[in-house]
Amino acid sequence: MMQATMGQKQGVESRVEDIIMTGPSPFDFMPEDCISKIISFTSPRDACVAASVSKTFESAVRSDIVWEKFLPPEYSSLIPRSRAFSSKKELYFALCDDPVLIEEGKKSFWLEKSSGKRCIMLSSKEVWITWGSSPQYWRWVSIPESRFEKIAELLNVCWFEIRAGMHTRYLSPGTRYSVYIVFKTEDGCPGLGDIPVEAGVGLVGQESSQKLIYFVGPSGRRRNRERRDVTRPKERRDGWMEAELGELHNESCCDDISVSVVETKSPYWKRGLIIQGFEFRPVKPQ
């Protein structure tokens, strides 16, 4: 059934491309709702491209028939009570641009704009942090830039260990995901910022991918100590930093995910790290 659906979708996408290349076609004489139904088997990106074919296609693409197919089945529970939407298309783009808090504010949910794939961020309140409940080592703070009410700030620890878990039902099936830790640093994150940190991502019961990350990376005189096999963080458009921890493939939405970020080898005490959460996004095509 899945193979037939994928083949049907690829056939529709190919047909849309043919229309764009060749101009007038039998589609020009079809009822508009039939065109909308056909376009709904493509992707949000393809639908936007199809809208440029003709006035008929532009009107068909605006139909709720198209955009309801791109919305998640539970979309009605994701609609902010404070907002009213004039169309399913408007709702779709709202869910792409404005993440929604779910599960009592412990997760943030949104859609990838071009594909409609699900994206999730786990709050740092939703993960397990060694000594996380001890106020002399970690504290829970509220900052305006965060999506969540409370997030974790590292005050001073020697043993740095964070583990997260989530069920794959929150993600889109048949999709490969990248996992990121989203954070800010203070004063260069002393004792931790320029040290390789072990990261692991995988499905429970299967072998996890392993890599090393920096929260800052060596600088100044220590620059010559930088290791090429360690991933440096990148700045995000929202002002936070992120480091990619690894990838996983969600085949059927019936597995548990395991994520770890650990540094226990260095004898130095560590501080100056604010963790917003762990983010799961579809891997972008190369």
XYZ file of N, CA and C in Angstrom:
858
model
N 0.839 -1.214 0.000
C 0.000 0.000 0.000
C 0.863 1.250 0.000
N 1.933 1.225 0.845
C 2.836 2.363 0.925
C 3.535 2.581 -0.406
N 3.976 1.488 -1.064
C 4.669 1.610 -2.335
C 3.754 2.183 -3.397
N 2.484 1.764 -3.388
C 1.534 2.281 -4.366
C 1.309 3.763 -4.164
N 1.215 4.165 -2.892
C 0.997 5.579 -2.597
C 2.188 6.406 -3.037
N 3.410 5.925 -2.760
C 4.606 6.656 -3.159
C 4.698 6.749 -4.667
N 4.357 5.646 -5.357
C 4.398 5.673 -6.816
C 3.385 6.634 -7.380
N 2.187 6.671 -6.753
C 1.140 7.593 -7.197
C 1.594 9.030 -7.014
N 2.230 9.304 -5.865
C 2.701 10.660 -5.590
C 3.767 11.089 -6.592
N 4.709 10.189 -6.888
C 5.768 10.525 -7.835
C 5.195 10.768 -9.219
N 4.156 9.981 -9.561
C 3.520 10.168 -10.861
C 2.836 11.509 -10.969
N 2.170 11.925 -9.876
C 1.500 13.226 -9.862
C 2.516 14.346 -9.965
N 3.628 14.226 -9.179
C 4.663 15.261 -9.228
C 5.236 15.381 -10.638
N 5.458 14.234 -11.297
C 5.977 14.254 -12.662
C 4.998 14.920 -13.601
N 3.697 14.666 -13.387
C 2.674 15.254 -14.250
C 2.630 16.771 -14.084
N 2.754 17.240 -12.819
C 2.775 18.680 -12.561
C 3.951 19.330 -13.261
N 5.131 18.671 -13.220
C 6.306 19.217 -13.897
C 6.082 19.282 -15.408
N 5.425 18.253 -15.965
C 5.140 18.243 -17.403
C 4.244 19.405 -17.785
N 3.270 19.700 -16.926
C 2.347 20.804 -17.210
C 3.090 22.125 -17.252
N 4.012 22.299 -16.284
C 4.764 23.549 -16.213
C 5.613 23.724 -17.467
N 6.148 22.609 -17.981
C 7.051 22.684 -19.125
C 6.313 22.849 -20.451
N 5.129 22.244 -20.563
C 4.478 22.194 -21.876
C 3.314 23.161 -22.040
N 2.883 23.824 -20.962
C 1.804 24.804 -21.103
C 0.432 24.164 -21.022
N -0.513 24.525 -21.908
C -1.890 24.036 -21.848
C -1.945 22.507 -21.814
N -2.912 21.981 -21.062
C -3.037 20.539 -20.909
C -4.490 20.190 -20.610
N -4.820 18.888 -20.578
C -6.177 18.481 -20.220
C -6.622 18.978 -18.855
N -5.661 19.318 -17.984
C -6.024 19.824 -16.657
C -6.827 21.122 -16.760
N -6.603 21.881 -17.826
C -7.305 23.157 -17.967
C -8.812 22.969 -18.096
N -9.248 21.755 -18.440
C -10.670 21.509 -18.660
C -11.281 20.668 -17.543
N -10.504 20.403 -16.498
C -11.008 19.617 -15.371
C -11.646 20.518 -14.330
N -12.624 20.008 -13.568
C -13.186 20.783 -12.451
C -12.093 21.161 -11.465
N -12.235 22.328 -10.881
C -11.187 22.833 -9.992
C -10.956 21.938 -8.790
N -12.022 21.360 -8.220
C -11.840 20.519 -7.040
C -11.091 19.232 -7.375
N -11.203 18.761 -8.641
C -10.429 17.593 -9.073
C -8.939 17.937 -9.134
N -8.629 19.126 -9.629
C -7.232 19.564 -9.673
C -6.681 19.686 -8.254
N -7.494 20.238 -7.354
C -7.072 20.367 -5.957
C -6.764 19.001 -5.353
N -7.624 18.032 -5.639
C -7.424 16.687 -5.096
C -6.113 16.093 -5.601
N -5.817 16.284 -6.881
C -4.575 15.751 -7.465
C -3.354 16.420 -6.831
N -3.402 17.732 -6.686
C -2.266 18.463 -6.113
C -2.036 18.066 -4.656
N -3.103 17.668 -3.961
C -2.956 17.288 -2.553
C -2.094 16.043 -2.372
N -1.846 15.283 -3.456
C -0.995 14.102 -3.378
C 0.477 14.432 -3.602
N 0.802 15.710 -3.776
C 2.198 16.112 -3.950
C 2.751 16.601 -2.616
N 3.425 17.717 -2.595
C 4.001 18.278 -1.373
C 3.689 19.768 -1.320
N 3.834 20.396 -0.161
C 3.602 21.843 -0.088
C 4.449 22.629 -1.086
N 5.697 22.233 -1.233
C 6.571 22.934 -2.186
C 6.030 22.786 -3.602
N 5.646 21.562 -3.987
C 5.123 21.337 -5.337
C 3.812 22.088 -5.559
N 3.002 22.184 -4.505
C 1.743 22.901 -4.630
C 1.986 24.381 -4.931
N 2.968 24.958 -4.258
C 3.290 26.369 -4.499
C 3.827 26.573 -5.918
N 4.608 25.606 -6.414
C 5.098 25.687 -7.789
C 3.932 25.574 -8.770
N 3.013 24.639 -8.504
C 1.865 24.433 -9.388
C 0.990 25.676 -9.480
N 0.950 26.463 -8.413
C 0.117 27.670 -8.408
C 0.555 28.680 -9.455
N 1.807 28.555 -9.927
C 2.313 29.498 -10.925
C 1.989 29.077 -12.358
N 1.362 27.903 -12.523
C 1.077 27.386 -13.858
C 0.014 28.218 -14.561
N -1.086 28.503 -13.857
C -2.201 29.241 -14.460
C -3.100 29.765 -13.362
N -4.057 30.599 -13.727
C -5.030 31.121 -12.762
C -5.867 29.988 -12.190
N -6.179 29.000 -13.034
C -6.960 27.862 -12.567
C -6.203 27.094 -11.493
N -4.928 26.833 -11.753
C -4.112 26.124 -10.772
C -3.930 26.967 -9.509
N -3.747 28.246 -9.670
C -3.575 29.130 -8.514
C -4.788 29.055 -7.606
N -5.969 29.058 -8.203
C -7.202 28.965 -7.424
C -7.334 27.591 -6.787
N -6.981 26.546 -7.534
C -7.085 25.175 -7.017
C -6.155 24.956 -5.835
N -4.980 25.540 -5.886
C -4.003 25.372 -4.813
C -4.472 26.042 -3.526
N -5.282 27.076 -3.622
C -5.777 27.762 -2.423
C -6.809 26.921 -1.665
N -7.322 25.888 -2.287
C -8.400 25.102 -1.699
C -7.979 24.413 -0.401
N -8.921 24.304 0.541
C -8.672 23.576 1.779
C -8.423 22.089 1.519
N -8.898 21.580 0.382
C -8.666 20.180 0.016
C -7.159 19.894 -0.038
N -6.414 20.849 -0.584
C -4.965 20.693 -0.720
C -4.281 20.748 0.639
N -4.522 21.811 1.388
C -3.730 22.077 2.584
C -4.139 21.229 3.773
N -5.374 20.747 3.798
C -5.750 19.835 4.877
C -4.967 18.526 4.770
N -4.636 18.122 3.550
C -3.846 16.905 3.342
C -2.421 17.077 3.866
N -1.918 18.307 3.873
C -0.555 18.568 4.341
C -0.486 18.752 5.851
N -1.618 18.961 6.491
C -1.657 19.154 7.938
C -1.620 17.806 8.652
N -1.081 17.755 9.871
C -1.090 16.497 10.632
C -2.521 16.134 11.030
N -2.828 14.856 11.214
C -4.194 14.436 11.543
C -4.768 15.124 12.776
N -3.918 15.442 13.740
C -4.391 16.051 14.985
C -4.334 17.573 14.952
N -4.361 18.168 13.752
C -4.145 19.618 13.639
C -5.146 20.443 14.444
N -6.364 19.935 14.605
C -7.379 20.725 15.321
C -6.965 21.004 16.764
N -6.189 20.086 17.359
C -5.735 20.287 18.740
C -4.534 21.219 18.824
N -3.949 21.567 17.674
C -2.760 22.419 17.647
C -3.097 23.875 17.355
N -4.353 24.154 17.063
C -4.750 25.522 16.715
C -4.753 26.402 17.960
N -3.983 27.470 17.981
C -3.999 28.383 19.132
C -5.399 28.958 19.348
N -5.867 28.921 20.583
C -7.221 29.404 20.886
C -7.364 30.899 20.645
N -6.259 31.614 20.700
C -6.306 33.069 20.558
C -6.338 33.524 19.104
N -6.249 32.565 18.155
C -6.189 32.941 16.738
C -7.281 32.252 15.932
N -7.723 32.942 14.895
C -8.688 32.369 13.953
C -8.039 32.370 12.575
N -8.247 31.304 11.830
C -7.622 31.164 10.522
C -8.690 31.105 9.435
N -8.449 31.843 8.378
C -9.438 31.930 7.294
C -9.368 30.740 6.352
N -8.291 29.971 6.395
C -8.138 28.831 5.488
C -7.156 27.838 6.077
N -7.178 26.615 5.537
C -6.221 25.595 5.966
C -4.805 25.979 5.524
N -4.691 26.696 4.426
C -3.372 27.152 3.977
C -2.776 28.121 4.994
N -3.566 29.031 5.483
C -3.081 29.981 6.489
C -2.663 29.243 7.758
N -3.453 28.246 8.153
C -3.113 27.453 9.332
C -1.814 26.691 9.116
N -1.656 26.123 7.918
C -0.440 25.359 7.621
C 0.801 26.232 7.808
N 0.811 27.407 7.218
C 1.993 28.258 7.314
C 2.188 28.812 8.722
N 1.096 28.937 9.482
C 1.230 29.344 10.885
C 1.956 28.263 11.680
N 1.641 26.994 11.402
C 2.306 25.894 12.096
C 3.759 25.735 11.653
N 4.101 26.284 10.491
C 5.498 26.282 10.048
C 6.299 27.397 10.709
N 5.677 28.552 10.838
C 6.397 29.751 11.299
C 6.331 29.971 12.803
N 5.296 29.436 13.458
C 5.092 29.689 14.887
C 4.933 28.369 15.634
N 6.025 27.816 16.171
C 5.945 26.544 16.901
C 4.915 26.594 18.024
N 4.255 25.451 18.241
C 3.195 25.320 19.235
C 3.694 24.462 20.392
N 3.432 24.895 21.619
C 3.792 24.098 22.789
C 2.755 22.998 22.989
N 3.232 21.774 23.227
C 2.357 20.636 23.477
C 2.844 19.903 24.726
N 2.054 18.931 25.171
C 2.428 18.095 26.326
C 2.772 18.956 27.543
N 1.840 19.824 27.917
C 1.998 20.687 29.090
C 3.223 21.588 28.991
N 3.522 22.018 27.764
C 4.616 22.963 27.563
C 6.006 22.361 27.582
N 6.099 21.024 27.544
C 7.411 20.372 27.609
C 7.978 20.039 26.237
N 7.147 20.169 25.209
C 7.604 19.951 23.834
C 7.113 21.096 22.963
N 7.886 21.377 21.913
C 7.510 22.389 20.932
C 7.368 21.690 19.585
N 6.260 21.981 18.875
C 5.938 21.283 17.623
C 5.767 22.285 16.494
N 6.300 21.956 15.315
C 6.067 22.764 14.123
C 6.266 21.903 12.895
N 5.989 22.440 11.711
C 6.122 21.712 10.460
C 7.231 22.311 9.616
N 7.973 21.456 8.930
C 8.947 21.941 7.954
C 8.169 22.463 6.751
N 8.466 23.680 6.338
C 7.629 24.375 5.358
C 7.556 23.673 4.001
N 8.671 23.206 3.477
C 8.683 22.677 2.115
C 8.061 21.293 1.990
N 8.086 20.528 3.083
C 7.629 19.138 3.022
C 6.426 18.825 3.901
N 6.185 19.639 4.927
C 5.127 19.333 5.882
C 5.544 18.298 6.914
N 6.824 17.927 6.942
C 7.306 16.947 7.915
C 7.274 17.543 9.322
N 7.059 16.689 10.299
C 6.992 17.116 11.692
C 8.374 17.453 12.250
N 8.430 18.479 13.081
C 9.636 18.855 13.814
C 9.276 18.964 15.294
N 10.198 18.588 16.158
C 9.943 18.600 17.597
C 11.174 19.119 18.339
N 10.940 19.914 19.379
C 12.012 20.230 20.322
C 11.565 19.783 21.707
N 12.421 19.010 22.375
C 12.184 18.615 23.757
C 12.763 19.675 24.677
N 11.978 20.140 25.618
C 12.487 21.077 26.613
C 13.525 20.397 27.484
N 14.464 21.186 28.016
C 15.447 20.610 28.936
C 14.773 20.080 30.202
N 13.521 20.480 30.465
C 12.744 19.919 31.575
C 12.313 18.488 31.284
N 12.363 18.099 30.011
C 11.881 16.797 29.557
C 13.013 15.774 29.449
N 14.231 16.153 29.844
C 15.383 15.249 29.734
C 15.942 14.946 31.127
N 16.838 13.958 31.170
C 17.455 13.569 32.439
C 18.852 14.178 32.514
N 19.100 14.968 33.574
C 20.383 15.638 33.777
C 20.963 15.187 35.112
N 22.172 14.645 35.073
C 22.836 14.253 36.322
C 23.017 15.475 37.218
N 22.568 15.375 38.467
C 22.579 16.467 39.441
C 21.642 17.616 39.042
N 20.720 17.359 38.100
C 19.831 18.427 37.634
C 18.888 18.972 38.694
N 18.628 18.183 39.727
C 17.730 18.633 40.794
C 18.473 19.252 41.974
N 19.804 19.355 41.839
C 20.614 19.938 42.924
C 20.922 21.390 42.602
N 20.364 22.347 43.357
C 20.506 23.771 43.030
C 21.931 24.305 43.074
N 22.856 23.585 43.719
C 24.248 24.055 43.731
C 24.956 23.721 42.420
N 24.362 22.827 41.614
C 24.981 22.423 40.349
C 24.228 22.952 39.119
N 22.914 22.881 39.165
C 22.072 23.359 38.063
C 20.942 24.206 38.641
N 20.444 25.144 37.830
C 19.243 25.866 38.234
C 18.327 26.013 37.021
N 17.053 26.245 37.315
C 16.046 26.357 36.263
C 15.645 27.823 36.136
N 15.847 28.373 34.936
C 15.681 29.810 34.733
C 14.636 30.090 33.652
N 14.099 31.280 33.693
C 13.174 31.759 32.657
C 13.854 32.902 31.916
N 13.960 32.778 30.599
C 14.518 33.855 29.790
C 13.586 34.109 28.605
N 13.441 35.357 28.201
C 12.452 35.701 27.169
C 12.711 35.052 25.814
N 13.965 34.710 25.500
C 14.260 34.137 24.187
C 13.865 32.667 24.074
N 13.545 32.028 25.190
C 13.241 30.598 25.173
C 11.775 30.333 24.828
N 11.509 29.215 24.172
C 10.141 28.796 23.889
C 9.459 28.256 25.139
N 10.282 27.840 26.109
C 9.750 27.148 27.274
C 9.805 28.028 28.521
N 8.930 27.714 29.463
C 8.839 28.521 30.680
C 10.109 28.423 31.514
N 10.646 27.227 31.667
C 11.856 27.013 32.459
C 12.850 26.178 31.662
N 14.121 26.572 31.690
C 15.167 25.792 31.037
C 16.364 25.676 31.974
N 17.293 24.767 31.634
C 18.389 24.433 32.541
C 19.617 25.314 32.325
N 20.180 25.793 33.445
C 21.441 26.534 33.405
C 22.472 25.801 34.262
N 23.617 25.509 33.643
C 24.700 24.820 34.348
C 25.469 25.815 35.211
N 25.509 25.551 36.533
C 26.225 26.426 37.456
C 27.643 25.933 37.709
N 27.785 24.641 38.027
C 29.116 24.112 38.330
C 29.022 22.608 38.546
N 29.574 21.820 37.623
C 29.628 20.371 37.801
C 30.962 19.854 37.277
N 31.351 18.713 37.766
C 32.516 18.027 37.228
C 32.052 16.927 36.277
N 30.956 16.257 36.658
C 30.389 15.161 35.871
C 29.239 15.717 35.035
N 29.459 15.855 33.717
C 28.440 16.424 32.821
C 27.776 15.295 32.033
N 26.501 15.072 32.285
C 25.782 13.983 31.617
C 24.316 14.357 31.434
N 23.866 14.309 30.188
C 22.468 14.588 29.855
C 21.970 13.477 28.939
N 20.793 12.944 29.251
C 20.198 11.900 28.415
C 18.738 12.243 28.142
N 18.321 11.998 26.897
C 16.956 12.316 26.491
C 16.353 11.114 25.777
N 15.046 11.027 25.835
C 14.332 9.956 25.146
C 12.998 10.457 24.627
N 12.540 9.864 23.535
C 11.249 10.241 22.958
C 10.782 9.112 22.051
N 9.463 8.954 21.944
C 8.916 7.944 21.038
C 8.849 8.514 19.623
N 9.078 7.658 18.639
C 9.102 8.125 17.243
C 7.718 8.489 16.706
N 6.655 8.243 17.451
C 5.317 8.628 16.976
C 5.171 10.142 16.834
N 6.046 10.898 17.488
C 6.004 12.355 17.369
C 6.599 12.834 16.041
N 7.293 11.949 15.332
C 7.980 12.324 14.100
C 7.244 11.768 12.884
N 7.633 12.212 11.700
C 7.027 11.728 10.458
C 7.626 10.381 10.084
N 6.794 9.423 9.653
C 7.314 8.105 9.274
C 8.096 8.169 7.969
N 8.972 7.180 7.796
C 9.755 7.102 6.569
C 10.651 8.301 6.347
N 11.163 8.873 7.437
C 11.925 10.124 7.349
C 13.213 10.023 8.164
N 14.297 10.559 7.605
C 15.566 10.623 8.324
C 15.674 11.975 9.036
N 16.027 11.931 10.314
C 16.084 13.129 11.141
C 17.498 13.408 11.639
N 17.815 14.692 11.765
C 19.006 15.144 12.481
C 18.562 15.594 13.867
N 19.420 15.354 14.851
C 19.122 15.734 16.230
C 20.152 16.765 16.685
N 19.671 17.837 17.315
C 20.540 18.940 17.729
C 20.317 19.254 19.208
N 21.355 19.719 19.874
C 21.192 20.331 21.181
C 21.222 21.833 20.961
N 20.255 22.550 21.541
C 20.091 23.992 21.339
C 20.446 24.690 22.653
N 21.360 25.665 22.589
C 21.936 26.194 23.828
C 22.489 27.604 23.650
N 22.874 28.200 24.758
C 23.660 29.427 24.809
C 24.812 29.188 25.785
N 25.882 29.960 25.626
C 27.002 29.859 26.560
C 27.268 31.213 27.204
N 27.900 31.164 28.361
C 28.316 32.372 29.065
C 29.806 32.266 29.396
N 30.532 33.347 29.125
C 31.969 33.419 29.438
C 32.767 32.286 28.792
N 32.337 31.848 27.607
C 33.078 30.799 26.903
C 32.860 29.408 27.445
N 31.898 29.267 28.381
C 31.571 27.953 28.967
C 32.821 27.300 29.577
N 33.388 27.905 30.637
C 34.639 27.425 31.228
C 34.593 25.949 31.621
N 35.677 25.233 31.319
C 35.793 23.830 31.674
C 35.095 22.873 30.736
N 34.327 23.419 29.779
C 33.552 22.560 28.887
C 33.555 23.034 27.433
N 33.618 24.349 27.223
C 33.448 24.912 25.891
C 34.426 24.426 24.843
N 35.692 24.220 25.233
C 36.701 23.821 24.242
C 37.129 22.371 24.383
N 36.332 21.565 25.091
C 36.635 20.146 25.285
C 35.685 19.298 24.432
N 36.184 18.294 23.722
C 35.292 17.411 22.962
C 34.300 16.703 23.889
N 33.030 16.770 23.522
C 31.953 16.160 24.305
C 31.366 15.011 23.502
N 31.142 13.872 24.148
C 30.616 12.697 23.472
C 29.106 12.810 23.277
N 28.652 12.538 22.051
C 27.223 12.590 21.736
C 26.803 11.287 21.073
N 25.622 10.814 21.431
C 25.100 9.586 20.835
C 23.624 9.739 20.495
N 23.215 9.180 19.349
C 21.821 9.238 18.897
C 21.467 7.886 18.276
N 20.311 7.358 18.616
C 19.887 6.108 18.000
C 18.544 5.646 18.506
N 18.090 4.528 17.987
C 16.854 3.888 18.426
C 17.192 2.844 19.475
N 16.386 2.767 20.513
C 16.617 1.808 21.591
C 16.618 0.393 21.017
N 17.650 -0.389 21.394
C 17.771 -1.744 20.884
C 18.617 -1.858 19.642
N 19.030 -0.704 19.095
C 19.893 -0.691 17.915
C 21.168 0.087 18.243
N 22.178 -0.099 17.417
C 23.439 0.604 17.644
C 23.276 2.098 17.389
N 23.757 2.911 18.311
C 23.643 4.365 18.189
C 24.823 4.928 17.398
N 24.589 6.044 16.715
C 25.685 6.770 16.079
C 26.412 7.562 17.158
N 27.725 7.659 17.046
C 28.540 8.350 18.035
C 29.369 9.432 17.352
N 29.500 10.586 18.008
C 30.341 11.649 17.479
C 30.788 12.542 18.622
N 31.689 13.471 18.312
C 32.174 14.433 19.291
C 31.758 15.832 18.867
N 31.393 16.660 19.841
C 30.997 18.033 19.549
C 31.730 19.001 20.479
N 31.842 20.245 20.029
C 32.264 21.356 20.887
C 31.048 22.210 21.209
N 31.020 22.762 22.420
C 30.007 23.765 22.726
C 30.485 25.155 22.299
N 31.785 25.345 22.222
C 32.381 26.589 21.738
C 33.474 26.267 20.730
N 34.505 25.559 21.194
C 35.660 25.235 20.351
C 36.874 26.018 20.802
N 38.069 25.472 20.606
C 39.295 26.168 21.010
C 39.448 27.505 20.292
N 40.016 28.473 20.986
C 40.268 29.788 20.390
C 41.583 30.333 20.914
N 42.049 31.403 20.278
C 43.295 32.025 20.718
C 44.463 31.069 20.647
N 45.242 30.974 21.731
C 46.433 30.122 21.762
C 46.084 28.641 21.651
N 44.860 28.295 22.016
C 44.463 26.894 21.995
C 43.915 26.465 20.630
N 43.887 27.386 19.682
C 43.312 27.068 18.380
C 44.036 25.901 17.701
N 45.344 25.814 17.932
C 46.107 24.738 17.291
C 45.803 23.370 17.898
N 45.032 23.352 18.980
C 44.643 22.087 19.597
C 43.304 21.563 19.050
N 42.675 22.347 18.194
C 41.361 21.937 17.699
C 41.446 20.649 16.883
N 40.513 19.752 17.148
C 40.465 18.472 16.450
C 39.481 18.544 15.281
N 39.907 18.031 14.144
C 39.066 18.090 12.950
C 37.887 17.127 13.021
N 37.976 16.139 13.906
C 36.898 15.160 14.001
C 35.820 15.571 14.998
N 35.891 16.802 15.484
C 34.905 17.304 16.443
C 34.061 18.383 15.773
N 32.743 18.256 15.878
C 31.820 19.180 15.231
C 31.679 20.467 16.036
N 31.889 21.595 15.371
C 31.690 22.902 16.011
C 30.208 23.292 15.949
N 29.736 24.075 16.893
C 28.338 24.528 16.863
C 28.124 25.619 15.822
N 26.871 25.855 15.484
C 26.514 26.909 14.537
C 25.454 27.816 15.156
N 25.503 29.076 14.743
C 24.499 30.019 15.237
C 23.217 29.877 14.426
N 22.078 29.917 15.108
C 20.772 29.803 14.479
C 20.195 31.186 14.204
N 19.174 31.208 13.374
C 18.526 32.483 13.072
C 17.827 33.082 14.287
N 17.455 32.248 15.245
C 16.765 32.767 16.431
C 17.730 33.242 17.512
N 19.032 33.233 17.218
C 20.018 33.741 18.171
C 20.631 32.684 19.071
N 20.074 31.471 19.104
C 20.644 30.384 19.885
C 21.756 29.706 19.086
N 22.494 28.843 19.749
C 23.486 28.006 19.094
C 22.947 26.584 19.030
N 23.454 25.811 18.070
C 23.082 24.408 18.000
C 24.281 23.578 17.565
N 24.338 22.357 18.073
C 25.353 21.389 17.657
C 24.631 20.110 17.260
N 24.980 19.602 16.075
C 24.329 18.376 15.610
C 24.916 17.174 16.354
N 24.029 16.361 16.921
C 24.450 15.217 17.721
C 24.490 13.922 16.919
N 23.737 13.864 15.825
C 23.681 12.642 15.033
C 22.389 12.565 14.247
N 22.173 11.425 13.595
C 20.988 11.209 12.767
C 20.334 9.876 13.119
N 19.051 9.782 12.775
C 18.328 8.523 12.921
C 17.262 8.454 11.846
N 16.865 7.234 11.504
C 15.805 7.040 10.505
C 14.554 6.528 11.199
N 13.453 7.265 11.061
C 12.174 6.851 11.636
C 11.385 6.116 10.562
N 11.382 4.802 10.644
C 10.738 3.998 9.611
C 9.230 3.899 9.808
N 8.810 3.521 11.028
C 7.393 3.188 11.199
C 6.732 3.772 12.438
N 7.402 4.692 13.128
C 6.813 5.372 14.299
C 6.468 4.412 15.434
N 7.261 3.358 15.629
C 6.973 2.421 16.710
C 8.211 2.120 17.546
N 9.156 3.068 17.589
C 10.407 2.873 18.324
C 10.611 3.981 19.348
N 11.540 3.737 20.269
C 11.954 4.756 21.228
C 13.332 5.278 20.832
N 13.530 6.577 21.016
C 14.785 7.231 20.661
C 15.617 7.452 21.916
N 16.922 7.282 21.781
C 17.851 7.549 22.873
C 18.882 8.585 22.416
N 19.075 9.636 23.220
C 20.046 10.690 22.922
C 20.903 10.925 24.169
N 22.203 11.100 23.974
C 23.076 11.364 25.120
C 24.123 12.413 24.773
N 24.474 13.225 25.763
C 25.551 14.212 25.650
C 26.338 14.120 26.955
N 27.597 13.659 26.863
C 28.337 13.304 28.074
C 29.788 13.796 27.999
N 30.291 14.344 29.124
C 31.709 14.661 29.286
C 32.063 14.374 30.739
N 32.733 13.236 30.950
C 33.088 12.834 32.311
C 34.578 12.543 32.457
N 35.351 12.742 31.391
C 36.781 12.417 31.425
C 37.629 13.565 31.954
N 37.210 14.794 31.681
C 37.990 15.949 32.118
C 37.820 16.175 33.627
N 38.904 16.497 34.342
C 38.795 16.737 35.787
C 38.307 18.146 36.124
N 38.172 19.002 35.093
C 37.821 20.398 35.344
C 36.337 20.554 35.666
N 36.045 21.525 36.518
C 34.653 21.871 36.796
C 34.120 22.701 35.633
N 32.851 22.534 35.363
C 32.243 23.083 34.150
C 31.077 23.992 34.521
N 30.945 25.087 33.771
C 29.849 26.029 34.025
C 29.583 26.859 32.762
N 28.543 27.715 32.839
C 28.291 28.668 31.761
C 27.553 28.114 30.555
N 26.630 27.156 30.767
C 25.869 26.582 29.661
C 24.376 26.663 29.967
N 23.597 27.195 29.040
C 22.143 27.266 29.178
C 21.532 26.411 28.063
N 20.766 25.408 28.451
C 20.221 24.455 27.482
C 18.727 24.672 27.304
N 18.330 25.022 26.063
C 16.897 25.159 25.781
C 16.253 23.795 25.540
N 16.935 22.919 24.764
C 16.364 21.603 24.532
C 17.062 20.848 23.421
N 16.421 19.748 23.020
C 16.907 18.889 21.940
C 15.918 18.956 20.784
N 16.439 19.236 19.598
C 15.577 19.468 18.436
C 15.735 18.352 17.405
N 14.598 17.920 16.849
C 14.554 16.882 15.816
C 14.002 17.506 14.541
N 14.837 17.547 13.485
C 14.426 18.118 12.201
C 14.759 17.146 11.066
N 13.913 17.088 10.023
C 14.237 16.231 8.873
C 15.560 16.631 8.246
N 16.341 15.636 7.859
C 17.610 15.900 7.182
C 17.315 16.543 5.838
N 18.011 17.620 5.524
C 17.809 18.298 4.254
C 18.481 17.517 3.111
N 17.814 17.396 1.975
C 18.414 16.675 0.847
C 19.706 17.353 0.414
N 20.673 16.542 0.008
C 21.965 17.081 -0.425
C 21.833 17.709 -1.819
